[in-house]
Short mmCIF file of C-alpha atoms and ligand atoms in Angstrom, two decimals:
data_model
loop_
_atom_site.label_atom_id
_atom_site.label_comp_id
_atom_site.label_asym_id
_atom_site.label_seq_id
_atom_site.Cartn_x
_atom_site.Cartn_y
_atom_site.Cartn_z
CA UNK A 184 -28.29 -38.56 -8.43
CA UNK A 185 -30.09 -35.68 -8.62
CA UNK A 186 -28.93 -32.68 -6.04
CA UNK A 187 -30.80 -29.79 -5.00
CA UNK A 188 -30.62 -26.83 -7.70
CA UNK A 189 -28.85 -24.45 -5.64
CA UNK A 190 -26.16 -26.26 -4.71
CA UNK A 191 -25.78 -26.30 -9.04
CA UNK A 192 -25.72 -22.40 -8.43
CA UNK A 193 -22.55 -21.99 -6.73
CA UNK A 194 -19.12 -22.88 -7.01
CA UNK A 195 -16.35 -24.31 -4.58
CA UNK A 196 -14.37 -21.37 -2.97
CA UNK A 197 -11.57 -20.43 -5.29
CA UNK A 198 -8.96 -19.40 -2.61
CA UNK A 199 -9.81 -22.58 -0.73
CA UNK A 200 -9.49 -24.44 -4.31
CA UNK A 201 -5.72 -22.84 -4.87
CA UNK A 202 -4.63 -23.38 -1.29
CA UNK A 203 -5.62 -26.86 -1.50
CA UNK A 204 -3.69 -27.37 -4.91
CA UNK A 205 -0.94 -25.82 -3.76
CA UNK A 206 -0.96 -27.97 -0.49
CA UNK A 207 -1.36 -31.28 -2.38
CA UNK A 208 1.65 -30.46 -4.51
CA UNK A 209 3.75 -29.73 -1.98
CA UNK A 210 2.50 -33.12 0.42
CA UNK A 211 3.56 -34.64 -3.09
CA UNK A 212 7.02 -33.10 -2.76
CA UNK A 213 6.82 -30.62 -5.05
CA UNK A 214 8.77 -27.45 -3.94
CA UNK A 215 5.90 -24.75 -3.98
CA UNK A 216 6.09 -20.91 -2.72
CA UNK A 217 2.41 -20.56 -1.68
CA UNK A 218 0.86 -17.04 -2.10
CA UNK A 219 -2.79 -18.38 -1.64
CA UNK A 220 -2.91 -18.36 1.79
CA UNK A 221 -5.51 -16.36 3.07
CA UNK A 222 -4.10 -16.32 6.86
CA UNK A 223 -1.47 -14.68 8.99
CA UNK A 224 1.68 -17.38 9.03
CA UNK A 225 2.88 -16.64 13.02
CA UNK A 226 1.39 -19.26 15.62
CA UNK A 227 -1.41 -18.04 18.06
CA UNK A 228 0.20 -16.49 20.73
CA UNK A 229 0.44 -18.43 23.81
CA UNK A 230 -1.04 -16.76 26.22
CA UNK A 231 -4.73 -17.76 23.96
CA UNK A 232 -3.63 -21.58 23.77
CA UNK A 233 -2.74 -21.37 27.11
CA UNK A 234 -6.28 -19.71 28.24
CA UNK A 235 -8.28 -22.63 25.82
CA UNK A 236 -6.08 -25.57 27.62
CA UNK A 237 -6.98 -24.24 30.58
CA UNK A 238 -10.76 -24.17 30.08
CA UNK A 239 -10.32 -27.79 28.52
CA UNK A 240 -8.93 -28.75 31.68
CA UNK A 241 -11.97 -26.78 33.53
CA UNK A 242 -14.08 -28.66 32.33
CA UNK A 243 -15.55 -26.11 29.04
CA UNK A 244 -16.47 -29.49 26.91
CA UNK A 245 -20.42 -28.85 27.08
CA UNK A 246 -22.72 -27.21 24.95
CA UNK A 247 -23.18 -23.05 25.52
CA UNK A 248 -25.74 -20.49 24.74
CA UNK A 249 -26.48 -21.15 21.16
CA UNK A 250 -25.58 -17.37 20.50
CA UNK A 251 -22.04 -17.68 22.18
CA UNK A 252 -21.45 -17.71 26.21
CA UNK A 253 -22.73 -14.26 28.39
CA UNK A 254 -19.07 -13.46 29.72
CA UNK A 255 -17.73 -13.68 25.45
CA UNK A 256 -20.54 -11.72 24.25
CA UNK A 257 -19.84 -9.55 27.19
CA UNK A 258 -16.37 -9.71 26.17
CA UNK A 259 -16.97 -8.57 22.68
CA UNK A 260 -19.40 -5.58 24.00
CA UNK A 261 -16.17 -4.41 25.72
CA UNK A 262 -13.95 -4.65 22.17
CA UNK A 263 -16.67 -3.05 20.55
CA UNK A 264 -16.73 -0.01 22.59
CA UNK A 265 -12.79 0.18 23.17
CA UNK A 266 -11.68 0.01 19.22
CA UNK A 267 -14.45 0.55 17.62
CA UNK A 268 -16.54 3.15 19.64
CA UNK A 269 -19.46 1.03 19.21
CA UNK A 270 -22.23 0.31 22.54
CA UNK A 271 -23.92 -2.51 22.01
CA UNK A 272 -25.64 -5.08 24.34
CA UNK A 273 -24.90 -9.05 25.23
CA UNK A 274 -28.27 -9.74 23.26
CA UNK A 275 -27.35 -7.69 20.46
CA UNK A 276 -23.99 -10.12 19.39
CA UNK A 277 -24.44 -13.67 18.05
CA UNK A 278 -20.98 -15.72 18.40
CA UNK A 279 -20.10 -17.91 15.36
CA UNK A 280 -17.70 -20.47 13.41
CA UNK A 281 -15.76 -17.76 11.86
CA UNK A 282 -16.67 -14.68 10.14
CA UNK A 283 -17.84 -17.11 7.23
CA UNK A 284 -20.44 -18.06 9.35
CA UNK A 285 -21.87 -14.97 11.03
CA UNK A 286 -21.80 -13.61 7.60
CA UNK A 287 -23.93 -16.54 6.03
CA UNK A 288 -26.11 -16.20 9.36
CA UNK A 289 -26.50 -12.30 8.47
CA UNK A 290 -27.34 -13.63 4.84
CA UNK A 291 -29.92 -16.10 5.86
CA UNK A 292 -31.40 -13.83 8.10
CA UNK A 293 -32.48 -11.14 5.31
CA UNK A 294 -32.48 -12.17 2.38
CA UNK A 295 -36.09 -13.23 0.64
CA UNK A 296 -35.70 -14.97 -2.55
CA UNK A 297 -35.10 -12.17 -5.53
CA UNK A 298 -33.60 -9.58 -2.61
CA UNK A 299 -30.54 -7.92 -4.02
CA UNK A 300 -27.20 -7.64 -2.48
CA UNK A 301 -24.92 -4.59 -3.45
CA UNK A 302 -21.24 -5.94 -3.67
CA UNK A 303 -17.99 -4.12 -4.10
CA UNK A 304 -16.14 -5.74 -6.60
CA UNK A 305 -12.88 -6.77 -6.74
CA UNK A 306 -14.81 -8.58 -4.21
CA UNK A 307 -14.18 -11.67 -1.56
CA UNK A 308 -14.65 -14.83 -3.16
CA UNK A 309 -17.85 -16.17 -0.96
CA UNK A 310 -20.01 -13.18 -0.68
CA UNK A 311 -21.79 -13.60 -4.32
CA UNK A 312 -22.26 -17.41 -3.80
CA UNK A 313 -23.58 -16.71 -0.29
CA UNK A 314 -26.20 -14.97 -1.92
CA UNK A 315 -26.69 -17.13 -4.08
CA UNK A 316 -27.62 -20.07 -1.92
CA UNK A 317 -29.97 -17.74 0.05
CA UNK A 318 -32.00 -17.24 -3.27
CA UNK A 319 -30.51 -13.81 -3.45
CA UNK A 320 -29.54 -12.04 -6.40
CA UNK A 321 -25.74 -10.42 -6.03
CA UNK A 322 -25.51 -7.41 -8.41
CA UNK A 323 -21.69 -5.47 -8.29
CA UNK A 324 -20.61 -1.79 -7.73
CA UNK A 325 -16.87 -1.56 -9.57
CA UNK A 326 -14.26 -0.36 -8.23
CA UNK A 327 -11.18 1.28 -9.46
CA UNK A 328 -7.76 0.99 -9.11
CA UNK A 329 -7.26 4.90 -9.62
CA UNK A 330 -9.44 5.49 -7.49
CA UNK A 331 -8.09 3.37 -4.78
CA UNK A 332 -11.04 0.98 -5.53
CA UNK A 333 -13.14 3.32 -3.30
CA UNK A 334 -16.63 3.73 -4.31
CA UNK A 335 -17.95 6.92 -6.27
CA UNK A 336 -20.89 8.44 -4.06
CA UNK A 337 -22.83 9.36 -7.11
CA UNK A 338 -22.14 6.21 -9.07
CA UNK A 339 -23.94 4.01 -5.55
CA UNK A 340 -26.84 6.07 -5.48
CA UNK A 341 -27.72 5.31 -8.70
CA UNK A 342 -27.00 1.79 -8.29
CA UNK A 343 -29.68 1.76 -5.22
CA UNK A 344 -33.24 0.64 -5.74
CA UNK A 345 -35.53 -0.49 -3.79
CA UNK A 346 -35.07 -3.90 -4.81
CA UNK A 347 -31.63 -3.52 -3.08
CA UNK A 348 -31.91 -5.32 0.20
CA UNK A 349 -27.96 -5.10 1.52
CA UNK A 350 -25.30 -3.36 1.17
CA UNK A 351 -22.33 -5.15 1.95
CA UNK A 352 -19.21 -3.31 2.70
CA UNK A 353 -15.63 -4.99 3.54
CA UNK A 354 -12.88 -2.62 4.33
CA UNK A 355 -10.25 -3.39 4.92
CA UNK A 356 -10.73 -5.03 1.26
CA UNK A 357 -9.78 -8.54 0.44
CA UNK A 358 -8.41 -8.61 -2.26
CA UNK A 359 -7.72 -5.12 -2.71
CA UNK A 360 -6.65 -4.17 0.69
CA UNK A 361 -8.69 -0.82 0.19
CA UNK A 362 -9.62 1.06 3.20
CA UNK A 363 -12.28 3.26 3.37
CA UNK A 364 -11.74 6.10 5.67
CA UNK A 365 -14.16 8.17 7.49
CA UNK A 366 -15.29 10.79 5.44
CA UNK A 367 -15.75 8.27 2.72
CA UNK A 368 -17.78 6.28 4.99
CA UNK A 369 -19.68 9.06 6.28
CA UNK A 370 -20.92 10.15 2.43
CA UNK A 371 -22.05 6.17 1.84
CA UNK A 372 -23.71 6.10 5.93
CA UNK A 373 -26.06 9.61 4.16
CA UNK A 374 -26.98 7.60 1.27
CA UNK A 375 -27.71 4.38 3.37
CA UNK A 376 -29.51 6.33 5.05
CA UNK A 377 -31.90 7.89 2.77
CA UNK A 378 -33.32 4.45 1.70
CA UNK A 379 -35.47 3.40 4.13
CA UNK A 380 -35.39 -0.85 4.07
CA UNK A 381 -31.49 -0.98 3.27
CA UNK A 382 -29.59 -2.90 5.74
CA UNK A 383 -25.49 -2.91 5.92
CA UNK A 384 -23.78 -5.92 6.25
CA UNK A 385 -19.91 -4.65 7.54
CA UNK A 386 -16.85 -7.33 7.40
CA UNK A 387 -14.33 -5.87 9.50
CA UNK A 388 -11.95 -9.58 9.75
CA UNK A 389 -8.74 -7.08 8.78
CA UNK A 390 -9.47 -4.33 10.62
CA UNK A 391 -6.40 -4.50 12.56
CA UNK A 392 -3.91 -4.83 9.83
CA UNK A 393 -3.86 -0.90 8.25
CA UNK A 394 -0.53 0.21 7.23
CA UNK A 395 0.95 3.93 7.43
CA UNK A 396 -0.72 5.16 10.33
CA UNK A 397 -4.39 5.16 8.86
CA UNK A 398 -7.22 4.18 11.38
CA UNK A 399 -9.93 1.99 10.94
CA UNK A 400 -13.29 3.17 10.88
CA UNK A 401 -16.59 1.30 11.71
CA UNK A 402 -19.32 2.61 9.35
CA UNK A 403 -21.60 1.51 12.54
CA UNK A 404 -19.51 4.30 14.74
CA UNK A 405 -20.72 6.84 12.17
CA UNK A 406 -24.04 8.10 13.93
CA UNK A 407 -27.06 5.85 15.66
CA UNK A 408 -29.41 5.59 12.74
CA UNK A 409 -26.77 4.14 11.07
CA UNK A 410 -25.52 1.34 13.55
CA UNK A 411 -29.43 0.40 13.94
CA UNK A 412 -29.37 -1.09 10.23
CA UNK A 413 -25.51 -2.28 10.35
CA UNK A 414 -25.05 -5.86 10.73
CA UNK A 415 -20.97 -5.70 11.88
CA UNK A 416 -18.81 -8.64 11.45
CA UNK A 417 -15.75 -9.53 12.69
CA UNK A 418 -13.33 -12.40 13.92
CA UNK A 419 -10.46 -13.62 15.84
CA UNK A 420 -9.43 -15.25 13.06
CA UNK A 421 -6.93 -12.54 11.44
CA UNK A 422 -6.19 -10.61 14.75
CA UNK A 423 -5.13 -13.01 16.81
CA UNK A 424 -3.75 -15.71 14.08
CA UNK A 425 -6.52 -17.89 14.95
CA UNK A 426 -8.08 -19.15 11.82
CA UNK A 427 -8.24 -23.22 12.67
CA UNK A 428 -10.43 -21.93 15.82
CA UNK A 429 -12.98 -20.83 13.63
CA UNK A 430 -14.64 -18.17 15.94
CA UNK A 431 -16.26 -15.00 14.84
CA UNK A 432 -19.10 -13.03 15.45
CA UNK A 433 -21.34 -10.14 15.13
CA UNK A 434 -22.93 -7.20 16.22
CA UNK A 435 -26.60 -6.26 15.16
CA UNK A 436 -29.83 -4.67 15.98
CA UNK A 437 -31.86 -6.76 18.67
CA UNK A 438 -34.45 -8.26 15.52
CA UNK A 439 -31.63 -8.61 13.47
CA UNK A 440 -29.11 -10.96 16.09
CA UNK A 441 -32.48 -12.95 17.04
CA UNK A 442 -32.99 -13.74 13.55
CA UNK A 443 -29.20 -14.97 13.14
CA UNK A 444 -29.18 -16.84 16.52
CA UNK A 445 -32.36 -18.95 15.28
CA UNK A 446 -30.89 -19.74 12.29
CA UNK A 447 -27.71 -20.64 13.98
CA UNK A 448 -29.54 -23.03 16.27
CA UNK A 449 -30.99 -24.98 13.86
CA UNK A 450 -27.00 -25.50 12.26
CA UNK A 451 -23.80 -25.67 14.21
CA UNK A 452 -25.48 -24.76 18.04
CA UNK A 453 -22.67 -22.61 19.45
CA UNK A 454 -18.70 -22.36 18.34
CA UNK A 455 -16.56 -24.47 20.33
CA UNK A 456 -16.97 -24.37 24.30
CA UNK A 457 -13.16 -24.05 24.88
CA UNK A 458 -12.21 -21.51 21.82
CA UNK A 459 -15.11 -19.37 23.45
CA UNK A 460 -13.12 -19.01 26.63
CA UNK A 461 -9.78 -18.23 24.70
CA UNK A 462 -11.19 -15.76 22.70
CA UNK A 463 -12.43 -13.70 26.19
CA UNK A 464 -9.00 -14.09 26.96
CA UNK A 465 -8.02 -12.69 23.91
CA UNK A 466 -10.80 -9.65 23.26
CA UNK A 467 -10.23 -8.55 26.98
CA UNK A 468 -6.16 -8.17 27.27
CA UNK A 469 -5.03 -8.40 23.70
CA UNK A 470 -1.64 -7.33 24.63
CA UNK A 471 0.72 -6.34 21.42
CA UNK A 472 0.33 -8.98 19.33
CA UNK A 473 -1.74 -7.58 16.57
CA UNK A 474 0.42 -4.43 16.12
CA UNK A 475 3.40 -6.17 15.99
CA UNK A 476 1.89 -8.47 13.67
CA UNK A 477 0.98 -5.09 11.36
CA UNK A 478 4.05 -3.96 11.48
CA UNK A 479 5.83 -7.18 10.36
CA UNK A 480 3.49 -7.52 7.43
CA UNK A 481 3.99 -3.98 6.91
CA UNK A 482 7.43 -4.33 5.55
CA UNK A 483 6.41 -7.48 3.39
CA UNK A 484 4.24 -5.61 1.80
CA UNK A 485 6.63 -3.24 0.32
CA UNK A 486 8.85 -6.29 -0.42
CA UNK A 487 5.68 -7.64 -1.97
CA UNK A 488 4.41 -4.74 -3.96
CA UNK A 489 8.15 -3.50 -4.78
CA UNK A 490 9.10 -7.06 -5.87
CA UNK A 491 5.37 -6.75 -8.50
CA UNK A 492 5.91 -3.76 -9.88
CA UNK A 493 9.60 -4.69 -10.69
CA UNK A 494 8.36 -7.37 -13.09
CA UNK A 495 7.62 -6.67 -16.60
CA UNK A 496 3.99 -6.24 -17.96
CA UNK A 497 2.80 -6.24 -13.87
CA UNK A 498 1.35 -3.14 -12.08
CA UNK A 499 0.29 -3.81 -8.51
CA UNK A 500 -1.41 -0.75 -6.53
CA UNK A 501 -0.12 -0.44 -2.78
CA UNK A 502 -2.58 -1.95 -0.80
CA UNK A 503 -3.53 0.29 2.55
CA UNK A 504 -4.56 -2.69 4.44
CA UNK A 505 -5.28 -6.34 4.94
CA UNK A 506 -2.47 -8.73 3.26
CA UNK A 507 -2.82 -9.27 -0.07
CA UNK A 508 -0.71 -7.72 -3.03
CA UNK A 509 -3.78 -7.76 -6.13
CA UNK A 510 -1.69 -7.07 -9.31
CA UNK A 511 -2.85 -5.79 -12.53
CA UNK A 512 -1.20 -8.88 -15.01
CA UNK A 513 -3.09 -8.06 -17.74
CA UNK A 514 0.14 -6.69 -20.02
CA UNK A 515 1.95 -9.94 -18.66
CA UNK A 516 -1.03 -12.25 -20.28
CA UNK A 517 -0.85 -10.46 -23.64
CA UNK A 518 3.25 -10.58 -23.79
CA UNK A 519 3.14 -14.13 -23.36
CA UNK A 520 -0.05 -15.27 -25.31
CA UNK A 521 -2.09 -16.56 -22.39
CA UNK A 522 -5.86 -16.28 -22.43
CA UNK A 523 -6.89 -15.91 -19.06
CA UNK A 524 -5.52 -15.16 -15.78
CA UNK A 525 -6.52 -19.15 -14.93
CA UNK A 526 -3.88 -19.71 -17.93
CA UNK A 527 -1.62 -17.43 -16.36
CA UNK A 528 -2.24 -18.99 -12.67
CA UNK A 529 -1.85 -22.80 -14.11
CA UNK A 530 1.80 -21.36 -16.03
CA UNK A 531 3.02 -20.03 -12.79
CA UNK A 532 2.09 -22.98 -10.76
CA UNK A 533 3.51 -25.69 -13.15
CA UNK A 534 6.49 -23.95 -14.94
CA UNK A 535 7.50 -21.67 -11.62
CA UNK A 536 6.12 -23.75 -8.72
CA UNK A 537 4.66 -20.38 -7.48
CA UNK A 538 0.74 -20.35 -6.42
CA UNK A 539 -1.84 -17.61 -7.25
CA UNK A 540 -4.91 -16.70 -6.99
CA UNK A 541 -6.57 -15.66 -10.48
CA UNK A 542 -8.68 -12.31 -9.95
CA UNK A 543 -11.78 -13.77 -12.13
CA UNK A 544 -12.69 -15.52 -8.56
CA UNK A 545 -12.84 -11.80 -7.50
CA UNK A 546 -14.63 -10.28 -10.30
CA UNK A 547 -11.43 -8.73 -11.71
CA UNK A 548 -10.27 -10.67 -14.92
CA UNK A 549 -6.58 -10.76 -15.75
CA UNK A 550 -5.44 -10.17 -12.16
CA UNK A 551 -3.74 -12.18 -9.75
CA UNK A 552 -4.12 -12.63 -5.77
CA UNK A 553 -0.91 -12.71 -4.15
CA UNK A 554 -0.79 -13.44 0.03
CA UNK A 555 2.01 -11.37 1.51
CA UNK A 556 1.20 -12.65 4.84
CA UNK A 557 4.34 -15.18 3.76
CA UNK A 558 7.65 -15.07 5.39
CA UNK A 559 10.42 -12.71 4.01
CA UNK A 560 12.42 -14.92 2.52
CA UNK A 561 10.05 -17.12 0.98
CA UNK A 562 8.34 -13.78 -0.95
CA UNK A 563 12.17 -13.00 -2.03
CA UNK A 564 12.21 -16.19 -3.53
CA UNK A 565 8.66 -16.27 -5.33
CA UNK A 566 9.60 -13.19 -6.75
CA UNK A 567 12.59 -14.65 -8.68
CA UNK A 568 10.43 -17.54 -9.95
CA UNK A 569 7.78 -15.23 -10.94
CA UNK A 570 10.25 -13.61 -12.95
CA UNK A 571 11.84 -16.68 -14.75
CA UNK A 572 8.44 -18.16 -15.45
CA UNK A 573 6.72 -14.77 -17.21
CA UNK A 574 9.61 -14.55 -18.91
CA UNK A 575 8.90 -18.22 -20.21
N1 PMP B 862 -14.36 -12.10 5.25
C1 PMP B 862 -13.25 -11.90 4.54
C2 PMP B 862 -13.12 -10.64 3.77
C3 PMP B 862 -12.24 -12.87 4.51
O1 PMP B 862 -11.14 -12.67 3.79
C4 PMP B 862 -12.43 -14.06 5.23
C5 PMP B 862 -11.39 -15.11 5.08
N2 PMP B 862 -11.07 -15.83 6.05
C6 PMP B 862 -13.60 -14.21 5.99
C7 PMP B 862 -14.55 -13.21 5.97
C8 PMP B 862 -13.88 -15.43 6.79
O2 PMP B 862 -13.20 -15.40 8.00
P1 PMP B 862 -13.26 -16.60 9.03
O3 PMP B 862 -12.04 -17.41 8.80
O4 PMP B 862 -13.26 -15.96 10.39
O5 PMP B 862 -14.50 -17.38 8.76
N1 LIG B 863 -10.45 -15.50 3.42
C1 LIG B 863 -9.28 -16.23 3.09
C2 LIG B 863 -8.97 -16.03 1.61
O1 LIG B 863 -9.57 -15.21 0.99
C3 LIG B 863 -9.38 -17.67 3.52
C4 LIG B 863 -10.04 -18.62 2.58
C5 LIG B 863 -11.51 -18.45 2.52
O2 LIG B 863 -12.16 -18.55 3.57
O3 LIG B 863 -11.96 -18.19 1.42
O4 LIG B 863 -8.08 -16.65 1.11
#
């Protein structure tokens, strides 16, 4: 059988690949601690269940506006403005299945084959084979650990050419957990600037999980020229605990959203009818679930990152937001005569019954991808197999 070439291009989704294993093994009965997980452990709270039982019940079962229902988008105008400072129209925001796809929308939307996407790297695992199946061309800006993998100024403007189509920007970082703070994002919003077809695609999924009192900052709430070529992108999926209801969305220039909510139309239609009305629910009186749920994760992150750097031949930076631990294991790999981190991820899952993610599905060789969003006890216990089986 011969399949189309692009679909030769890509690969699977590494962090879906290593939940999955980790999964299977334990539906087998093996007695796994699972660090892949890429989503907050509580329940949805119930007053969002309640709200999408309700509109079940109401009759929500049809088919909506293809670019999300007027009282959502409505909905999301109103969280845009109250968090993020952000005015933006109903017709501006194009509701989604996730983040994942607004951001392949936002992708399909701009990108001509050859166009170049600027990515971040340690980056998420899906934005270079996003590109990829748009005919794009993902080239990488490192990052550094010492430098809290924040971006050098100087370093991105020579990276920029005119071949450079986006510039996609995720902060907080998975799987970093970077966070970019204003003034940072006001030097890279002067340099977007100054190149005149360069669009910015924004993934703001962790934006409410920033530890230590920092703030979030929207590189679209930076200044008006800069919001009019910002493609924002968030979810519900990380806020609220919501990632089964795959609902996202986002925010973008009038052009831009009409672009996206075509080539949504011709895919999935709309999100789910019911989730839609939830997710008002949700956006309009969010109540305190989100900072409690920052401050719980919080404290496993110290555990986390404490628990890392405690091991021998590990360094793990403290991540400022989102909820992943990314650990430098490179010392570990040598000590023990490993190759690769995928080595290192395959020892840990077979001899300790621990699962990873191996950095190379981020761009960063010889590190590992650890979830803290895991409960307490369960990290406690990880960390003692971790440090049987490197010692192994
Ligand atoms: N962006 C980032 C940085 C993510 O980590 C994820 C993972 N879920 C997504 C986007 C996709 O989010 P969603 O589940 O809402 O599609
Ligand atoms: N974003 C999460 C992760 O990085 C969920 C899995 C995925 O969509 O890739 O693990």
């Amino acid at each position: 059988m011969r399949l189309a070439d692009r679909v030769q291009r890509i690969k699977p989704s590494a962090t879906i690949a290593a939940a999955t294993k980790a999964r299977q093994l334990r539906a087998q009965g093996v007695d796994i601690i699972d660090f892949t997980v890429g989503e907050p452990d509580l329940d949805t709270p119930d007053f969002i269940k309640s709200a999408a039982v309700e509109a079940l019940q109401n009759g929500f079962t049809k088919y909506t506006d293809p670019r999300g229902m007027l009282p959502l988008r409505e909905a999301i105008c109103h969280k845009l403005a109250r968090d993020n400072g952000l005015t933006y129209n109903p017709d501006e925001i194009v509701v989604s299945c996730g983040a994942k796809q607004a951001l392949y929308n936002a992708f399909q939307a701009l990108i001509n084959p050859g166009d170049q996407v600027l990515i971040f790297s340690p980056y998420w695992v899906s934005y270079p084979d996003m590109v990829l199946l748009c005919d794009g061309e993902p080239v990488f800006a490192r990052t550094e650990p010492k430098m809290g993998f924040k971006p050098d100024p100087d370093q991105l403007r020579n990276l920029l050419s005119s071949r450079v189509k986006v510039l996609l920007i995720n902060s907080p970082c998975n799987p970093t957990g970077s966070v970019w703070d204003r003034p940072l994002l006001e030097k890279v919003a002067e340099i977007v600037v100054s190149w005149r077809d360069l669009i910015v695609i924004s993934d703001e999924v962790y934006e409410s999980l920033v530890y230590d009192g920092k703030e979030f900052a929207s590189i679209a709430s930076i200044a008006p020229e800069v919001k009019e070529r910002t493609v924002v992108v968030n979810a519900l999926s990380k806020t609220f605990s919501m990632t089964g209801w795959r609902l996202g969305y986002a925010a973008a220039p009038k052009p831009i959203a009409d672009a996206m909510a075509k080539v949504q139309s011709q895919s999935t239609t709309n999100p789910t009818s019911f989730v839609q009305q939830a997710a008002i629910r949700a956006l309009l009186e969010p109540g305190f679930f989100p900072q409690e749920m920052r401050k719980l994760y919080q404290k496993r992150r110290d555990q986390m990152v404490n628990g890392l750097n405690n091991l021998d031949g590990v360094h793990c930076p403290r991540p400022e937001g989102a909820f992943y631990a990314f650990a430098d294991f490179r010392c570990a790999l040598q000590e023990m005569g490993l190759s690769d981190d995928i080595e290192l991820m395959d020892h840990l899952l077979t001899k300790g019954r621990v699962a990873t993610v191996a950095g190379s599905a981020f761009g960063a060789p010889g590190w590992l991808r650890l979830s803290f969003a895991v409960r307490e006890e369960l990290i406690a216990e990880g960390l003692t197999r971790l440090q049987n089986s490197l010692g192994s």
